[in-house]
């Protein structure tokens, strides 16, 4: 098979899987674990680099290694560097989605499922607003409670396992979701996104507002955005469908999903609270 055709053509793998032939990968296989390890390492490096964009030197820091005093860097210069990074992240994710859609359309592989109506698809718009509309904090709450955890869940429970690793759709899916994680973690570690309890419920309301229209859209076009019409195979939603969906239908399944979302958000709130408390403590200690 021609490699170029193999690399770009996603529809062939869907057809093969429907016929019982699987050329993709399995969850937590060696390749999947390598992808996860690289993303974890990249997240640590990118977020640490973002923090060091002048932020630690703004008041003039003494270097024990070189016995030198760094000159202070203004807050305006520091913020200017970080702003350019945020803009780069937003432009890249919007541009990459447009390029992806053009590629799959030109190769005859476009399907309704590729529309940006999954949770991580909405992260594209949220990241763009968050990067450019600096006077509002709402999108930061959405990124912390919904989009970054959603991207993390997507990386852990991939729903693109039908694609082999060396194909465009597989590579793009890993990089796309990792990009959301990179952006959110770097801003959180820099203290620019501070999730709070109010933001938790604002995010819950945002998701609940999406459910109704997307449920009807899924019914009309046979899609499964937000996985509200059917549990994604291998995800934590499967037990909810098996227990509540099979007994009470969609009302039971959606109620179970809603309870799961609220419970997970509260766990996230506690994690963020403890992390922020530790970060604030270290920051105060560093200023003494």
Short mmCIF file of C-alpha atoms in Angstrom, two decimals:
data_model
loop_
_atom_site.label_atom_id
_atom_site.label_comp_id
_atom_site.label_asym_id
_atom_site.label_seq_id
_atom_site.Cartn_x
_atom_site.Cartn_y
_atom_site.Cartn_z
CA UNK A 1 0.00 0.00 0.00
CA UNK A 2 1.33 3.45 -0.91
CA UNK A 3 2.55 5.16 2.30
CA UNK A 4 1.15 8.56 1.29
CA UNK A 5 -2.30 7.05 0.85
CA UNK A 6 -1.84 5.09 4.07
CA UNK A 7 -0.82 8.23 6.00
CA UNK A 8 -3.66 10.54 4.91
CA UNK A 9 -6.64 8.27 4.29
CA UNK A 10 -8.56 7.80 7.53
CA UNK A 11 -11.72 6.27 6.09
CA UNK A 12 -9.97 3.02 5.13
CA UNK A 13 -9.24 2.20 8.77
CA UNK A 14 -12.84 2.77 9.80
CA UNK A 15 -14.00 0.42 7.04
CA UNK A 16 -11.44 -2.23 8.02
CA UNK A 17 -12.49 -2.03 11.69
CA UNK A 18 -16.13 -2.44 10.70
CA UNK A 19 -15.09 -5.58 8.79
CA UNK A 20 -13.27 -6.94 11.84
CA UNK A 21 -9.72 -6.07 10.73
CA UNK A 22 -7.92 -3.79 13.17
CA UNK A 23 -4.72 -2.04 12.13
CA UNK A 24 -4.75 0.55 14.90
CA UNK A 25 -3.49 0.34 18.47
CA UNK A 26 -4.82 -0.79 21.82
CA UNK A 27 -5.08 1.34 24.94
CA UNK A 28 -1.93 1.31 27.09
CA UNK A 29 0.09 -0.55 24.51
CA UNK A 30 3.77 0.33 24.27
CA UNK A 31 3.16 3.03 21.67
CA UNK A 32 0.33 4.58 23.67
CA UNK A 33 2.45 4.67 26.84
CA UNK A 34 5.32 6.28 24.93
CA UNK A 35 2.98 9.00 23.69
CA UNK A 36 1.76 9.62 27.25
CA UNK A 37 5.30 9.75 28.65
CA UNK A 38 6.40 12.25 26.00
CA UNK A 39 3.36 14.44 26.68
CA UNK A 40 4.01 14.43 30.45
CA UNK A 41 7.65 15.39 29.88
CA UNK A 42 6.72 18.08 27.35
CA UNK A 43 4.11 19.51 29.74
CA UNK A 44 6.71 19.87 32.49
CA UNK A 45 9.28 21.46 30.17
CA UNK A 46 6.88 23.87 28.45
CA UNK A 47 5.24 25.04 31.68
CA UNK A 48 8.63 25.52 33.37
CA UNK A 49 9.87 27.50 30.38
CA UNK A 50 6.73 29.65 30.44
CA UNK A 51 7.26 30.42 34.12
CA UNK A 52 10.86 31.41 33.45
CA UNK A 53 9.92 33.94 30.78
CA UNK A 54 11.18 36.72 33.05
CA UNK A 55 8.72 35.98 35.83
CA UNK A 56 11.32 34.79 38.31
CA UNK A 57 13.64 37.72 37.56
CA UNK A 58 11.23 40.61 37.71
CA UNK A 59 12.58 41.89 41.05
CA UNK A 60 16.22 40.96 40.48
CA UNK A 61 17.18 37.45 41.62
CA UNK A 62 20.56 36.27 42.91
CA UNK A 63 22.06 33.23 41.19
CA UNK A 64 23.96 30.92 43.55
CA UNK A 65 25.48 29.03 40.63
CA UNK A 66 27.07 32.05 38.93
CA UNK A 67 27.24 34.39 41.95
CA UNK A 68 25.60 37.02 39.80
CA UNK A 69 22.60 39.26 40.32
CA UNK A 70 20.18 39.27 37.41
CA UNK A 71 18.84 42.69 36.49
CA UNK A 72 15.15 43.17 37.23
CA UNK A 73 12.76 42.73 34.35
CA UNK A 74 9.64 44.86 34.21
CA UNK A 75 6.22 43.34 34.61
CA UNK A 76 5.28 44.80 31.23
CA UNK A 77 8.16 43.01 29.50
CA UNK A 78 7.37 39.76 31.28
CA UNK A 79 3.70 39.91 30.38
CA UNK A 80 4.54 40.81 26.80
CA UNK A 81 6.57 37.62 26.39
CA UNK A 82 3.90 35.45 27.92
CA UNK A 83 1.18 37.13 25.89
CA UNK A 84 2.99 36.26 22.68
CA UNK A 85 3.24 32.63 23.81
CA UNK A 86 -0.48 32.51 24.59
CA UNK A 87 -1.29 34.03 21.20
CA UNK A 88 0.94 31.46 19.52
CA UNK A 89 -0.90 28.61 21.25
CA UNK A 90 -4.30 30.00 20.28
CA UNK A 91 -3.39 30.74 16.65
CA UNK A 92 -1.76 27.33 16.27
CA UNK A 93 -4.72 25.33 17.56
CA UNK A 94 -7.23 27.29 15.45
CA UNK A 95 -5.01 27.07 12.38
CA UNK A 96 -4.31 23.37 12.86
CA UNK A 97 -8.02 22.60 13.07
CA UNK A 98 -8.67 24.47 9.83
CA UNK A 99 -5.79 22.68 8.10
CA UNK A 100 -7.01 19.30 9.40
CA UNK A 101 -10.52 19.93 8.08
CA UNK A 102 -9.12 20.95 4.69
CA UNK A 103 -6.97 17.83 4.53
CA UNK A 104 -9.74 15.40 5.40
CA UNK A 105 -12.11 17.19 3.01
CA UNK A 106 -9.63 17.18 0.10
CA UNK A 107 -8.83 13.50 0.67
CA UNK A 108 -12.53 12.61 0.73
CA UNK A 109 -12.50 11.57 4.39
CA UNK A 110 -14.73 14.24 5.95
CA UNK A 111 -17.45 13.01 8.30
CA UNK A 112 -19.87 14.82 10.61
CA UNK A 113 -17.97 13.42 13.58
CA UNK A 114 -15.03 15.68 12.67
CA UNK A 115 -16.94 18.87 13.47
CA UNK A 116 -15.49 20.66 16.56
CA UNK A 117 -18.47 19.87 18.80
CA UNK A 118 -16.75 17.56 21.24
CA UNK A 119 -15.62 19.03 24.54
CA UNK A 120 -12.07 19.44 23.26
CA UNK A 121 -13.42 21.03 20.10
CA UNK A 122 -14.98 23.80 22.16
CA UNK A 123 -11.57 24.22 23.82
CA UNK A 124 -10.35 25.71 20.51
CA UNK A 125 -12.69 28.67 20.89
CA UNK A 126 -12.12 28.95 24.63
CA UNK A 127 -8.34 29.05 24.19
CA UNK A 128 -8.62 31.78 21.55
CA UNK A 129 -10.83 33.90 23.81
CA UNK A 130 -8.64 33.21 26.83
CA UNK A 131 -5.47 34.21 25.00
CA UNK A 132 -6.80 37.46 23.53
CA UNK A 133 -9.55 38.63 25.93
CA UNK A 134 -7.30 39.20 28.90
CA UNK A 135 -9.76 41.09 31.09
CA UNK A 136 -12.02 38.09 31.67
CA UNK A 137 -11.26 34.97 33.72
CA UNK A 138 -14.22 32.77 32.80
CA UNK A 139 -12.50 30.85 30.00
CA UNK A 140 -9.63 30.06 32.36
CA UNK A 141 -12.14 28.34 34.65
CA UNK A 142 -13.52 26.40 31.68
CA UNK A 143 -10.03 25.32 30.65
CA UNK A 144 -9.16 24.15 34.17
CA UNK A 145 -12.35 22.29 35.02
CA UNK A 146 -13.59 21.00 31.65
CA UNK A 147 -11.25 21.29 28.68
CA UNK A 148 -7.90 20.27 30.18
CA UNK A 149 -9.38 17.33 32.14
CA UNK A 150 -11.37 16.40 29.04
CA UNK A 151 -8.21 16.43 26.93
CA UNK A 152 -6.42 14.36 29.56
CA UNK A 153 -9.26 11.83 29.57
CA UNK A 154 -9.12 11.71 25.77
CA UNK A 155 -5.40 10.93 25.90
CA UNK A 156 -5.97 8.20 28.48
CA UNK A 157 -9.06 6.69 26.84
CA UNK A 158 -8.40 7.40 23.16
CA UNK A 159 -11.33 7.02 20.78
CA UNK A 160 -9.00 7.09 17.75
CA UNK A 161 -7.51 3.63 18.34
CA UNK A 162 -8.62 2.51 14.86
CA UNK A 163 -5.80 4.59 13.37
CA UNK A 164 -2.22 3.22 13.29
CA UNK A 165 0.38 5.39 15.00
CA UNK A 166 2.04 6.50 11.74
CA UNK A 167 -1.08 8.14 10.30
CA UNK A 168 -2.11 11.77 10.16
CA UNK A 169 -5.29 11.41 12.24
CA UNK A 170 -3.53 9.51 15.03
CA UNK A 171 -0.63 11.96 15.28
CA UNK A 172 -2.94 14.94 15.06
CA UNK A 173 -5.26 13.60 17.77
CA UNK A 174 -2.42 13.11 20.25
CA UNK A 175 -0.83 16.50 19.54
CA UNK A 176 -4.16 18.36 19.52
CA UNK A 177 -5.21 17.11 22.95
CA UNK A 178 -1.71 17.55 24.35
CA UNK A 179 -1.78 21.19 23.16
CA UNK A 180 -4.79 21.87 25.39
CA UNK A 181 -2.98 20.28 28.34
CA UNK A 182 0.20 22.29 27.68
CA UNK A 183 -1.68 25.60 27.56
CA UNK A 184 -3.73 25.07 30.70
CA UNK A 185 -0.94 23.65 32.85
CA UNK A 186 1.54 26.36 31.91
CA UNK A 187 -0.96 29.10 32.79
CA UNK A 188 -1.95 27.39 36.01
CA UNK A 189 1.65 26.90 37.14
CA UNK A 190 2.35 30.57 36.31
CA UNK A 191 -0.55 31.62 38.54
CA UNK A 192 -2.54 33.07 35.66
CA UNK A 193 -5.40 30.58 35.93
CA UNK A 194 -6.70 30.15 39.47
CA UNK A 195 -9.67 27.78 39.54
CA UNK A 196 -12.21 28.62 42.24
CA UNK A 197 -15.48 27.18 43.50
CA UNK A 198 -17.58 29.68 41.60
CA UNK A 199 -15.78 28.69 38.41
CA UNK A 200 -16.67 25.06 39.12
CA UNK A 201 -20.39 25.76 38.91
CA UNK A 202 -19.98 28.16 35.98
CA UNK A 203 -18.35 25.30 34.08
CA UNK A 204 -21.11 22.89 35.09
CA UNK A 205 -23.68 25.34 33.73
CA UNK A 206 -21.71 25.74 30.50
CA UNK A 207 -21.67 21.99 29.91
CA UNK A 208 -25.35 21.57 30.79
CA UNK A 209 -26.25 24.31 28.28
CA UNK A 210 -24.44 22.38 25.55
CA UNK A 211 -26.09 19.04 26.29
CA UNK A 212 -29.60 19.80 25.00
CA UNK A 213 -28.70 21.16 21.54
CA UNK A 214 -25.97 18.55 21.01
CA UNK A 215 -28.27 15.69 22.05
CA UNK A 216 -30.74 16.75 19.35
CA UNK A 217 -27.91 17.27 16.85
CA UNK A 218 -26.59 13.78 17.58
CA UNK A 219 -30.04 12.28 17.09
CA UNK A 220 -30.50 14.10 13.78
CA UNK A 221 -27.11 13.32 12.22
CA UNK A 222 -26.12 10.09 13.97
CA UNK A 223 -23.15 11.62 15.79
CA UNK A 224 -22.15 11.27 19.43
CA UNK A 225 -20.66 14.59 20.49
CA UNK A 226 -19.85 14.85 24.22
CA UNK A 227 -20.66 11.10 24.32
CA UNK A 228 -24.14 11.99 25.57
CA UNK A 229 -25.97 9.60 23.24
CA UNK A 230 -23.65 6.65 23.72
CA UNK A 231 -20.78 5.79 26.06
CA UNK A 232 -17.36 5.75 24.41
CA UNK A 233 -15.85 2.25 24.47
CA UNK A 234 -13.21 1.86 27.20
CA UNK A 235 -14.19 5.07 29.01
CA UNK A 236 -15.59 5.49 32.55
CA UNK A 237 -18.96 6.25 30.94
CA UNK A 238 -19.49 2.60 30.02
CA UNK A 239 -20.39 1.49 33.58
CA UNK A 240 -22.86 4.37 33.83
CA UNK A 241 -24.62 3.18 30.68
CA UNK A 242 -24.51 -0.45 31.83
CA UNK A 243 -26.02 0.39 35.22
CA UNK A 244 -28.36 3.32 34.52
CA UNK A 245 -28.71 3.52 30.75
CA UNK A 246 -29.87 -0.05 30.29
CA UNK A 247 -32.48 0.37 33.04
CA UNK A 248 -33.70 3.94 32.59
CA UNK A 249 -32.59 4.81 29.07
CA UNK A 250 -31.21 8.24 28.18
CA UNK A 251 -32.60 10.00 31.30
CA UNK A 252 -30.77 7.54 33.56
CA UNK A 253 -27.57 7.68 31.54
CA UNK A 254 -27.49 11.49 31.35
CA UNK A 255 -28.31 11.81 35.06
CA UNK A 256 -25.45 9.49 35.88
CA UNK A 257 -23.11 11.48 33.63
CA UNK A 258 -24.20 14.72 35.31
CA UNK A 259 -23.45 13.31 38.77
CA UNK A 260 -20.08 12.05 37.55
CA UNK A 261 -19.19 15.47 36.11
CA UNK A 262 -20.10 17.27 39.34
CA UNK A 263 -18.17 14.74 41.45
CA UNK A 264 -15.07 14.96 39.23
CA UNK A 265 -15.20 18.76 39.28
CA UNK A 266 -15.24 18.75 43.08
CA UNK A 267 -12.22 16.45 43.14
CA UNK A 268 -10.49 18.83 40.71
CA UNK A 269 -11.41 21.82 42.86
CA UNK A 270 -9.81 20.16 45.88
CA UNK A 271 -6.67 19.29 43.88
CA UNK A 272 -6.37 22.84 42.54
CA UNK A 273 -6.98 24.28 46.01
CA UNK A 274 -4.17 22.22 47.53
CA UNK A 275 -1.80 22.92 44.64
CA UNK A 276 -2.48 26.66 44.79
CA UNK A 277 -1.97 26.65 48.54
CA UNK A 278 1.42 24.99 48.08
CA UNK A 279 2.38 27.38 45.26
CA UNK A 280 1.42 30.42 47.34
CA UNK A 281 3.41 29.08 50.27
CA UNK A 282 6.52 28.57 48.14
CA UNK A 283 6.12 32.02 46.59
CA UNK A 284 5.91 33.68 50.01
CA UNK A 285 8.92 31.70 51.16
CA UNK A 286 10.90 32.81 48.11
CA UNK A 287 10.20 36.47 48.81
CA UNK A 288 11.61 36.34 52.32
#
